[in-house]
Amino acid sequence: MTGDPMDERGERARAWFERLRDEICAAFEAIEAAHRGPLADRSAGRFERTPWDRPGGGGGTMAVMRGRVFEKVGVNVSTVHGAFSEEFRAQIPGAAESDGRFWASGISLVAHMHSPLVPAVHMNTRLIATSKSWFGGGTDLTPMFPDEAAAGDFHAALKSACDRHGADYYERYKAWCDEYFFLKHRGEPRGAGGIFYDYLDSGDWEADLAFTQDVGCAFLEIYPELVRRHMEAPWTEEQRHHQLVRRG
């Protein structure tokens, strides 16, 4: 694969990211519709999608929902192409050899919840191509209060996905996440962690795509389940204040 936006493999990756977006949005809207907890008197949230264009090539769609379970969640996809500046090319693998041309597609998600008892979450996966191509991304969970069961099940889902592709993937990518998302100003991890990977180019593009797809599927399987566990439970003003402080 190269930085050519018409590459067939790039088209397959783009289609996957958009399909995953659609399935995640449907799952989150189903949660909104099912909610019978503290904010059940409010209207169920629905995603609003806003397309955008990138000057220089490509664009994407922002999907944002403000609801009664999800205070705000964005599930965004983009597919862009163009050329890096000469100053920036040396920092990107393969960019100098492609005259700076690049192509990139991916999905990015951040969810913040009304309930301080439901963990926030981040997820993204992407494919980047210059004269080389690689996958990257990951997901991590941020409970506002310690939740060993949620953290354990989240990591178990990710480990299962990782173990199907490499015996060392989970431990390696978990450690990468722990380091990447360490909050130096607080001297602590951002939350319960997860996995993070980048520059994944094993030499088998199909295998790397399959792994990236499994990361997305693992997220789609486990996170809605974690939300449903506690979304009906009442919370206190003190718990909400703690959530807002942690979020800030």
mmCIF file of N, CA and C in Angstrom, residues 118-216:
data_model
loop_
_atom_site.group_PDB
_atom_site.id
_atom_site.type_symbol
_atom_site.label_atom_id
_atom_site.label_comp_id
_atom_site.label_asym_id
_atom_site.label_seq_id
_atom_site.Cartn_x
_atom_site.Cartn_y
_atom_site.Cartn_z
ATOM 1 N N VAL A 118 -20.477 5.231 35.839
ATOM 2 C CA VAL A 118 -20.230 4.594 34.543
ATOM 3 C C VAL A 118 -18.905 5.116 33.994
ATOM 4 N N PRO A 119 -17.966 4.250 33.661
ATOM 5 C CA PRO A 119 -16.647 4.715 33.214
ATOM 6 C C PRO A 119 -16.706 5.482 31.900
ATOM 7 N N ALA A 120 -15.864 6.500 31.802
ATOM 8 C CA ALA A 120 -15.607 7.142 30.517
ATOM 9 C C ALA A 120 -14.694 6.232 29.702
ATOM 10 N N VAL A 121 -14.588 6.515 28.407
ATOM 11 C CA VAL A 121 -13.773 5.642 27.565
ATOM 12 C C VAL A 121 -13.244 6.408 26.368
ATOM 13 N N HIS A 122 -12.131 5.924 25.850
ATOM 14 C CA HIS A 122 -11.524 6.446 24.628
ATOM 15 C C HIS A 122 -11.181 5.258 23.741
ATOM 16 N N MET A 123 -11.360 5.419 22.435
ATOM 17 C CA MET A 123 -10.975 4.369 21.486
ATOM 18 C C MET A 123 -10.633 5.005 20.154
ATOM 19 N N ASN A 124 -9.586 4.521 19.517
ATOM 20 C CA ASN A 124 -9.346 4.891 18.126
ATOM 21 C C ASN A 124 -8.521 3.814 17.442
ATOM 22 N N THR A 125 -8.766 3.631 16.166
ATOM 23 C CA THR A 125 -7.905 2.794 15.327
ATOM 24 C C THR A 125 -7.756 3.496 13.993
ATOM 25 N N ARG A 126 -6.645 3.259 13.322
ATOM 26 C CA ARG A 126 -6.334 4.008 12.110
ATOM 27 C C ARG A 126 -5.356 3.237 11.226
ATOM 28 N N LEU A 127 -5.333 3.622 9.967
ATOM 29 C CA LEU A 127 -4.354 3.152 8.996
ATOM 30 C C LEU A 127 -3.718 4.376 8.369
ATOM 31 N N ILE A 128 -2.398 4.410 8.335
ATOM 32 C CA ILE A 128 -1.656 5.508 7.731
ATOM 33 C C ILE A 128 -0.742 4.937 6.661
ATOM 34 N N ALA A 129 -0.646 5.634 5.530
ATOM 35 C CA ALA A 129 0.200 5.165 4.440
ATOM 36 C C ALA A 129 0.996 6.316 3.853
ATOM 37 N N THR A 130 2.273 6.056 3.640
ATOM 38 C CA THR A 130 3.162 6.921 2.863
ATOM 39 C C THR A 130 3.756 5.998 1.796
ATOM 40 N N SER A 131 5.066 5.855 1.751
ATOM 41 C CA SER A 131 5.641 4.772 0.947
ATOM 42 C C SER A 131 5.584 3.465 1.730
ATOM 43 N N LYS A 132 5.259 3.576 3.021
ATOM 44 C CA LYS A 132 4.998 2.447 3.898
ATOM 45 C C LYS A 132 3.567 2.569 4.410
ATOM 46 N N SER A 133 3.090 1.543 5.092
ATOM 47 C CA SER A 133 1.776 1.665 5.722
ATOM 48 C C SER A 133 1.795 0.931 7.053
ATOM 49 N N TRP A 134 0.989 1.407 7.985
ATOM 50 C CA TRP A 134 0.931 0.777 9.296
ATOM 51 C C TRP A 134 -0.403 1.104 9.972
ATOM 52 N N PHE A 135 -0.761 0.246 10.912
ATOM 53 C CA PHE A 135 -1.955 0.432 11.733
ATOM 54 C C PHE A 135 -1.555 0.916 13.116
ATOM 55 N N GLY A 136 -2.494 1.562 13.785
ATOM 56 C CA GLY A 136 -2.266 1.980 15.155
ATOM 57 C C GLY A 136 -3.596 2.231 15.843
ATOM 58 N N GLY A 137 -3.523 2.452 17.151
ATOM 59 C CA GLY A 137 -4.728 2.773 17.894
ATOM 60 C C GLY A 137 -4.757 2.132 19.263
ATOM 61 N N GLY A 138 -5.972 1.930 19.754
ATOM 62 C CA GLY A 138 -6.145 1.317 21.060
ATOM 63 C C GLY A 138 -7.372 1.857 21.756
ATOM 64 N N THR A 139 -7.533 1.462 23.002
ATOM 65 C CA THR A 139 -8.668 1.902 23.800
ATOM 66 C C THR A 139 -8.304 1.830 25.272
ATOM 67 N N ASP A 140 -8.842 2.772 26.057
ATOM 68 C CA ASP A 140 -8.591 2.733 27.501
ATOM 69 C C ASP A 140 -9.825 3.210 28.244
ATOM 70 N N LEU A 141 -9.984 2.677 29.448
ATOM 71 C CA LEU A 141 -11.161 2.893 30.284
ATOM 72 C C LEU A 141 -10.814 3.809 31.448
ATOM 73 N N THR A 142 -11.723 4.743 31.769
ATOM 74 C CA THR A 142 -11.468 5.669 32.865
ATOM 75 C C THR A 142 -12.644 5.691 33.837
ATOM 76 N N PRO A 143 -12.657 4.775 34.800
ATOM 77 C CA PRO A 143 -13.679 4.846 35.858
ATOM 78 C C PRO A 143 -13.411 6.050 36.758
ATOM 79 N N MET A 144 -14.484 6.675 37.233
ATOM 80 C CA MET A 144 -14.326 7.795 38.159
ATOM 81 C C MET A 144 -14.062 7.301 39.581
ATOM 82 N N PHE A 145 -14.490 6.067 39.854
ATOM 83 C CA PHE A 145 -14.238 5.392 41.128
ATOM 84 C C PHE A 145 -13.683 4.010 40.806
ATOM 85 N N PRO A 146 -12.853 3.453 41.663
ATOM 86 C CA PRO A 146 -12.305 2.125 41.383
ATOM 87 C C PRO A 146 -13.417 1.116 41.088
ATOM 88 N N ASP A 147 -13.262 0.371 40.016
ATOM 89 C CA ASP A 147 -14.246 -0.623 39.604
ATOM 90 C C ASP A 147 -13.470 -1.820 39.056
ATOM 91 N N GLU A 148 -13.062 -2.691 39.974
ATOM 92 C CA GLU A 148 -12.210 -3.811 39.584
ATOM 93 C C GLU A 148 -12.907 -4.746 38.614
ATOM 94 N N ALA A 149 -14.206 -4.933 38.771
ATOM 95 C CA ALA A 149 -14.933 -5.835 37.880
ATOM 96 C C ALA A 149 -14.949 -5.294 36.461
ATOM 97 N N ALA A 150 -15.251 -4.004 36.318
ATOM 98 C CA ALA A 150 -15.285 -3.397 34.989
ATOM 99 C C ALA A 150 -13.906 -3.411 34.350
ATOM 100 N N ALA A 151 -12.894 -3.039 35.128
ATOM 101 C CA ALA A 151 -11.529 -3.028 34.595
ATOM 102 C C ALA A 151 -11.093 -4.436 34.184
ATOM 103 N N GLY A 152 -11.407 -5.414 35.014
ATOM 104 C CA GLY A 152 -11.020 -6.781 34.705
ATOM 105 C C GLY A 152 -11.687 -7.302 33.450
ATOM 106 N N ASP A 153 -12.968 -7.020 33.287
ATOM 107 C CA ASP A 153 -13.682 -7.498 32.106
ATOM 108 C C ASP A 153 -13.235 -6.764 30.847
ATOM 109 N N PHE A 154 -12.945 -5.475 30.987
ATOM 110 C CA PHE A 154 -12.442 -4.690 29.853
ATOM 111 C C PHE A 154 -11.116 -5.256 29.371
ATOM 112 N N HIS A 155 -10.207 -5.498 30.298
ATOM 113 C CA HIS A 155 -8.896 -6.040 29.917
ATOM 114 C C HIS A 155 -9.015 -7.471 29.393
ATOM 115 N N ALA A 156 -9.923 -8.252 29.957
ATOM 116 C CA ALA A 156 -10.098 -9.625 29.472
ATOM 117 C C ALA A 156 -10.548 -9.641 28.015
ATOM 118 N N ALA A 157 -11.442 -8.715 27.654
ATOM 119 C CA ALA A 157 -11.901 -8.634 26.270
ATOM 120 C C ALA A 157 -10.762 -8.252 25.342
ATOM 121 N N LEU A 158 -9.935 -7.306 25.770
ATOM 122 C CA LEU A 158 -8.807 -6.892 24.944
ATOM 123 C C LEU A 158 -7.752 -7.983 24.858
ATOM 124 N N LYS A 159 -7.508 -8.678 25.960
ATOM 125 C CA LYS A 159 -6.531 -9.768 25.933
ATOM 126 C C LYS A 159 -6.976 -10.878 24.990
ATOM 127 N N SER A 160 -8.262 -11.180 25.000
ATOM 128 C CA SER A 160 -8.780 -12.205 24.102
ATOM 129 C C SER A 160 -8.547 -11.817 22.648
ATOM 130 N N ALA A 161 -8.789 -10.551 22.328
ATOM 131 C CA ALA A 161 -8.555 -10.079 20.961
ATOM 132 C C ALA A 161 -7.077 -10.150 20.611
ATOM 133 N N CYS A 162 -6.222 -9.719 21.552
ATOM 134 C CA CYS A 162 -4.782 -9.730 21.301
ATOM 135 C C CYS A 162 -4.240 -11.143 21.150
ATOM 136 N N ASP A 163 -4.696 -12.051 21.993
ATOM 137 C CA ASP A 163 -4.158 -13.415 21.997
ATOM 138 C C ASP A 163 -4.432 -14.156 20.702
ATOM 139 N N ARG A 164 -5.445 -13.746 19.958
ATOM 140 C CA ARG A 164 -5.726 -14.387 18.667
ATOM 141 C C ARG A 164 -4.696 -14.027 17.612
ATOM 142 N N HIS A 165 -3.861 -13.019 17.914
ATOM 143 C CA HIS A 165 -2.949 -12.524 16.876
ATOM 144 C C HIS A 165 -1.473 -12.575 17.271
ATOM 145 N N GLY A 166 -1.177 -12.549 18.532
ATOM 146 C CA GLY A 166 0.225 -12.600 18.943
ATOM 147 C C GLY A 166 0.325 -12.897 20.421
ATOM 148 N N ALA A 167 1.173 -13.846 20.779
ATOM 149 C CA ALA A 167 1.288 -14.258 22.172
ATOM 150 C C ALA A 167 1.746 -13.113 23.073
ATOM 151 N N ASP A 168 2.490 -12.155 22.499
ATOM 152 C CA ASP A 168 3.006 -11.048 23.308
ATOM 153 C C ASP A 168 2.231 -9.755 23.103
ATOM 154 N N TYR A 169 1.200 -9.770 22.264
ATOM 155 C CA TYR A 169 0.513 -8.525 21.931
ATOM 156 C C TYR A 169 -0.083 -7.860 23.173
ATOM 157 N N TYR A 170 -0.794 -8.610 23.991
ATOM 158 C CA TYR A 170 -1.500 -7.980 25.100
ATOM 159 C C TYR A 170 -0.540 -7.328 26.082
ATOM 160 N N GLU A 171 0.457 -8.065 26.531
ATOM 161 C CA GLU A 171 1.376 -7.514 27.519
ATOM 162 C C GLU A 171 2.137 -6.319 26.952
ATOM 163 N N ARG A 172 2.526 -6.419 25.681
ATOM 164 C CA ARG A 172 3.280 -5.333 25.063
ATOM 165 C C ARG A 172 2.421 -4.086 24.886
ATOM 166 N N TYR A 173 1.207 -4.268 24.400
ATOM 167 C CA TYR A 173 0.363 -3.119 24.126
ATOM 168 C C TYR A 173 -0.287 -2.561 25.390
ATOM 169 N N LYS A 174 -0.474 -3.408 26.397
ATOM 170 C CA LYS A 174 -0.945 -2.906 27.689
ATOM 171 C C LYS A 174 0.112 -1.994 28.312
ATOM 172 N N ALA A 175 1.375 -2.450 28.283
ATOM 173 C CA ALA A 175 2.463 -1.644 28.851
ATOM 174 C C ALA A 175 2.608 -0.328 28.093
ATOM 175 N N TRP A 176 2.438 -0.370 26.770
ATOM 176 C CA TRP A 176 2.529 0.843 25.955
ATOM 177 C C TRP A 176 1.427 1.824 26.359
ATOM 178 N N CYS A 177 0.222 1.320 26.583
ATOM 179 C CA CYS A 177 -0.891 2.167 27.019
ATOM 180 C C CYS A 177 -0.607 2.773 28.387
ATOM 181 N N ASP A 178 -0.134 1.965 29.316
ATOM 182 C CA ASP A 178 0.141 2.451 30.667
ATOM 183 C C ASP A 178 1.155 3.596 30.640
ATOM 184 N N GLU A 179 2.128 3.492 29.754
ATOM 185 C CA GLU A 179 3.142 4.542 29.645
ATOM 186 C C GLU A 179 2.599 5.758 28.898
ATOM 187 N N TYR A 180 1.895 5.505 27.802
ATOM 188 C CA TYR A 180 1.430 6.585 26.934
ATOM 189 C C TYR A 180 0.410 7.475 27.633
ATOM 190 N N PHE A 181 -0.475 6.862 28.446
ATOM 191 C CA PHE A 181 -1.540 7.617 29.090
ATOM 192 C C PHE A 181 -1.271 7.875 30.567
ATOM 193 N N PHE A 182 -0.009 7.869 30.974
ATOM 194 C CA PHE A 182 0.333 8.195 32.351
ATOM 195 C C PHE A 182 0.250 9.702 32.541
ATOM 196 N N LEU A 183 -0.487 10.144 33.574
ATOM 197 C CA LEU A 183 -0.661 11.570 33.839
ATOM 198 C C LEU A 183 0.483 12.065 34.722
ATOM 199 N N LYS A 184 1.477 12.656 34.091
ATOM 200 C CA LYS A 184 2.667 13.058 34.831
ATOM 201 C C LYS A 184 2.358 14.145 35.862
ATOM 202 N N HIS A 185 1.403 15.041 35.545
ATOM 203 C CA HIS A 185 1.112 16.124 36.484
ATOM 204 C C HIS A 185 0.380 15.611 37.719
ATOM 205 N N ARG A 186 -0.230 14.414 37.615
ATOM 206 C CA ARG A 186 -0.884 13.815 38.783
ATOM 207 C C ARG A 186 -0.079 12.651 39.359
ATOM 208 N N GLY A 187 0.907 12.183 38.602
ATOM 209 C CA GLY A 187 1.693 11.058 39.053
ATOM 210 C C GLY A 187 0.917 9.763 39.128
ATOM 211 N N GLU A 188 -0.025 9.578 38.168
ATOM 212 C CA GLU A 188 -0.887 8.403 38.199
ATOM 213 C C GLU A 188 -1.368 8.053 36.794
ATOM 214 N N PRO A 189 -1.832 6.826 36.588
ATOM 215 C CA PRO A 189 -2.419 6.477 35.296
ATOM 216 C C PRO A 189 -3.703 7.262 35.062
ATOM 217 N N ARG A 190 -4.106 7.390 33.775
ATOM 218 C CA ARG A 190 -5.333 8.118 33.468
ATOM 219 C C ARG A 190 -6.562 7.380 33.982
ATOM 220 N N GLY A 191 -6.490 6.069 34.067
ATOM 221 C CA GLY A 191 -7.643 5.300 34.528
ATOM 222 C C GLY A 191 -7.243 3.852 34.710
ATOM 223 N N ALA A 192 -8.099 2.959 34.219
ATOM 224 C CA ALA A 192 -7.847 1.519 34.354
ATOM 225 C C ALA A 192 -7.000 0.974 33.220
ATOM 226 N N GLY A 193 -6.615 1.838 32.281
ATOM 227 C CA GLY A 193 -5.746 1.410 31.193
ATOM 228 C C GLY A 193 -6.489 0.665 30.106
ATOM 229 N N GLY A 194 -5.706 0.017 29.277
ATOM 230 C CA GLY A 194 -6.231 -0.703 28.127
ATOM 231 C C GLY A 194 -5.065 -1.151 27.279
ATOM 232 N N ILE A 195 -5.135 -0.915 25.969
ATOM 233 C CA ILE A 195 -4.015 -1.217 25.089
ATOM 234 C C ILE A 195 -3.778 -0.040 24.158
ATOM 235 N N PHE A 196 -2.543 0.089 23.706
ATOM 236 C CA PHE A 196 -2.181 1.087 22.705
ATOM 237 C C PHE A 196 -1.100 0.487 21.825
ATOM 238 N N TYR A 197 -1.236 0.669 20.515
ATOM 239 C CA TYR A 197 -0.219 0.182 19.586
ATOM 240 C C TYR A 197 -0.055 1.169 18.451
ATOM 241 N N ASP A 198 1.099 1.148 17.820
ATOM 242 C CA ASP A 198 1.352 2.033 16.686
ATOM 243 C C ASP A 198 2.427 1.402 15.813
ATOM 244 N N TYR A 199 2.529 1.891 14.588
ATOM 245 C CA TYR A 199 3.517 1.408 13.624
ATOM 246 C C TYR A 199 3.428 -0.100 13.429
ATOM 247 N N LEU A 200 2.198 -0.636 13.476
ATOM 248 C CA LEU A 200 2.017 -2.078 13.308
ATOM 249 C C LEU A 200 2.104 -2.421 11.823
ATOM 250 N N ASP A 201 3.218 -3.026 11.447
ATOM 251 C CA ASP A 201 3.471 -3.475 10.076
ATOM 252 C C ASP A 201 4.263 -4.771 10.169
ATOM 253 N N SER A 202 3.531 -5.860 10.386
ATOM 254 C CA SER A 202 4.159 -7.155 10.605
ATOM 255 C C SER A 202 4.702 -7.775 9.326
ATOM 256 N N GLY A 203 4.363 -7.189 8.186
ATOM 257 C CA GLY A 203 4.677 -7.800 6.906
ATOM 258 C C GLY A 203 3.501 -8.553 6.323
ATOM 259 N N ASP A 204 2.462 -8.732 7.128
ATOM 260 C CA ASP A 204 1.228 -9.390 6.685
ATOM 261 C C ASP A 204 0.088 -8.386 6.874
ATOM 262 N N TRP A 205 -0.233 -7.641 5.834
ATOM 263 C CA TRP A 205 -1.227 -6.574 5.927
ATOM 264 C C TRP A 205 -2.587 -7.114 6.338
ATOM 265 N N GLU A 206 -2.956 -8.268 5.802
ATOM 266 C CA GLU A 206 -4.253 -8.853 6.125
ATOM 267 C C GLU A 206 -4.339 -9.187 7.613
ATOM 268 N N ALA A 207 -3.265 -9.710 8.170
ATOM 269 C CA ALA A 207 -3.255 -10.047 9.594
ATOM 270 C C ALA A 207 -3.341 -8.789 10.447
ATOM 271 N N ASP A 208 -2.657 -7.739 10.025
ATOM 272 C CA ASP A 208 -2.687 -6.491 10.788
ATOM 273 C C ASP A 208 -4.069 -5.845 10.726
ATOM 274 N N LEU A 209 -4.727 -5.906 9.575
ATOM 275 C CA LEU A 209 -6.098 -5.413 9.478
ATOM 276 C C LEU A 209 -7.020 -6.228 10.373
ATOM 277 N N ALA A 210 -6.853 -7.549 10.348
ATOM 278 C CA ALA A 210 -7.712 -8.416 11.165
ATOM 279 C C ALA A 210 -7.544 -8.110 12.649
ATOM 280 N N PHE A 211 -6.329 -7.841 13.086
ATOM 281 C CA PHE A 211 -6.109 -7.483 14.486
ATOM 282 C C PHE A 211 -6.806 -6.173 14.822
ATOM 283 N N THR A 212 -6.646 -5.183 13.959
ATOM 284 C CA THR A 212 -7.276 -3.888 14.187
ATOM 285 C C THR A 212 -8.794 -4.022 14.225
ATOM 286 N N GLN A 213 -9.340 -4.861 13.374
ATOM 287 C CA GLN A 213 -10.783 -5.111 13.402
ATOM 288 C C GLN A 213 -11.196 -5.783 14.715
ATOM 289 N N ASP A 214 -10.391 -6.724 15.193
ATOM 290 C CA ASP A 214 -10.722 -7.407 16.438
ATOM 291 C C ASP A 214 -10.664 -6.468 17.639
ATOM 292 N N VAL A 215 -9.763 -5.494 17.604
ATOM 293 C CA VAL A 215 -9.735 -4.490 18.672
ATOM 294 C C VAL A 215 -11.045 -3.718 18.684
ATOM 295 N N GLY A 216 -11.510 -3.306 17.497
ATOM 296 C CA GLY A 216 -12.780 -2.600 17.410
ATOM 297 C C GLY A 216 -13.951 -3.448 17.853
#
